[in-house]
Amino acid sequence: METEETSAVPAEPTEEESATEEPVAVAEEVVITVTYFSYQISGPVTPGAEVTVVNKDSAAHTVTSDQEGMFDSVFGPNETVTFTAPSEPGEYSFICTYHPAMVGTLVVEG
Ligand SMILES: [Cu+2]
């Protein structure tokens, strides 16, 4: 009797998903949006990050750090500007010098 050992069992084809690099949603770009005399901040920033300010108001505003020398961004109506976040982690409260009732906090996380 001839026994032919077939050890090579054809394996079932496994579904191979090509692992394409998915862009991970890193909140690198932080945007401060100004609408109706109030700030909306998209999230914490990394030290020294470029912060984009989008002014959707028809009034000029500023993003001025309470701590002197940290950041002071002045922009006109419907203007988009950028400034550099502080290099030290922390919470930086800021105001609009034109409208001191406008307050916000920029969080820098290292
Ligand atoms: Cu203002």
XYZ file of C-alpha atoms and ligand atoms in Angstrom:
111
model
C 0.000 0.000 0.000
C 1.379 3.254 -1.039
C 1.021 5.984 1.473
C 1.687 9.353 0.212
C 1.954 11.779 3.015
C 0.676 15.109 2.060
C 1.921 17.389 4.677
C 1.576 20.412 2.599
C -2.000 21.268 3.232
C -2.862 24.341 1.298
C -3.547 27.004 3.780
C -6.633 29.024 3.445
C -5.838 32.340 1.987
C -5.922 34.848 4.765
C -7.325 38.208 4.118
C -4.455 40.523 4.020
C -5.235 44.076 4.791
C -2.684 46.371 3.435
C -1.724 48.505 6.379
C -1.764 51.899 4.897
C -0.502 54.620 7.106
C -3.463 56.237 8.641
C -2.961 59.834 9.577
C -3.432 59.962 13.315
C -5.418 62.923 14.402
C -2.803 64.861 16.261
C -3.975 68.215 17.431
C -0.898 69.887 16.109
C -2.632 72.829 14.668
C -4.439 74.729 17.321
C -6.876 77.282 16.243
C -8.315 80.044 18.314
C -11.506 81.135 16.683
C -13.011 84.460 17.604
C -16.740 84.780 17.137
C -19.142 87.175 18.738
C -16.516 88.554 21.077
C -15.522 85.217 22.522
C -12.682 82.764 22.030
C -13.019 79.143 21.036
C -9.843 77.170 21.502
C -9.496 73.828 19.762
C -7.190 72.273 22.347
C -3.805 72.215 24.053
C -0.708 73.089 22.088
C 2.815 71.776 22.162
C 5.549 74.144 23.343
C 6.540 76.536 20.621
C 3.708 75.468 18.352
C 2.265 77.777 15.784
C -1.153 78.868 16.918
C -3.589 80.050 14.303
C -6.111 82.704 15.215
C -9.167 83.023 13.007
C -11.164 86.143 13.607
C -14.700 85.749 12.344
C -15.823 88.998 13.890
C -16.203 92.296 12.144
C -14.227 93.846 14.981
C -10.528 93.868 15.660
C -9.305 91.794 18.599
C -6.137 90.725 20.277
C -4.878 87.571 21.936
C -2.716 89.033 24.666
C -1.131 86.942 27.378
C -1.675 88.097 30.945
C 1.965 87.300 31.481
C 3.953 89.968 29.780
C 6.090 88.926 26.865
C 4.453 85.559 26.224
C 2.312 86.429 23.254
C 0.452 89.439 22.001
C -1.347 88.992 18.734
C -3.307 91.863 17.254
C -5.572 91.288 14.283
C -8.254 93.076 12.330
C -11.757 92.073 11.318
C -11.989 88.715 9.564
C -8.252 88.307 9.695
C -6.292 85.126 10.256
C -2.964 85.400 12.026
C -0.515 83.084 13.715
C 1.679 83.388 16.748
C 4.151 81.147 18.487
C 3.059 79.443 21.679
C 5.271 79.734 24.776
C 8.077 77.209 25.007
C 7.291 76.325 28.610
C 4.324 74.099 29.453
C 1.623 75.751 31.464
C -1.711 77.468 31.318
C -1.578 80.916 29.841
C -4.607 83.061 30.345
C -5.100 85.822 27.851
C -7.434 88.671 27.121
C -8.378 90.975 24.322
C -6.910 94.352 25.128
C -9.723 96.060 23.221
C -12.416 94.118 25.045
C -11.119 93.034 28.468
C -14.252 90.942 29.014
C -12.901 88.561 26.387
C -10.815 85.983 28.192
C -9.337 82.640 27.264
C -6.671 80.201 28.314
C -4.024 78.667 26.132
C -2.795 75.343 27.494
C 0.752 74.374 26.589
C 1.580 70.714 27.165
C 5.034 69.345 26.695
Cu -11.724 92.014 21.278
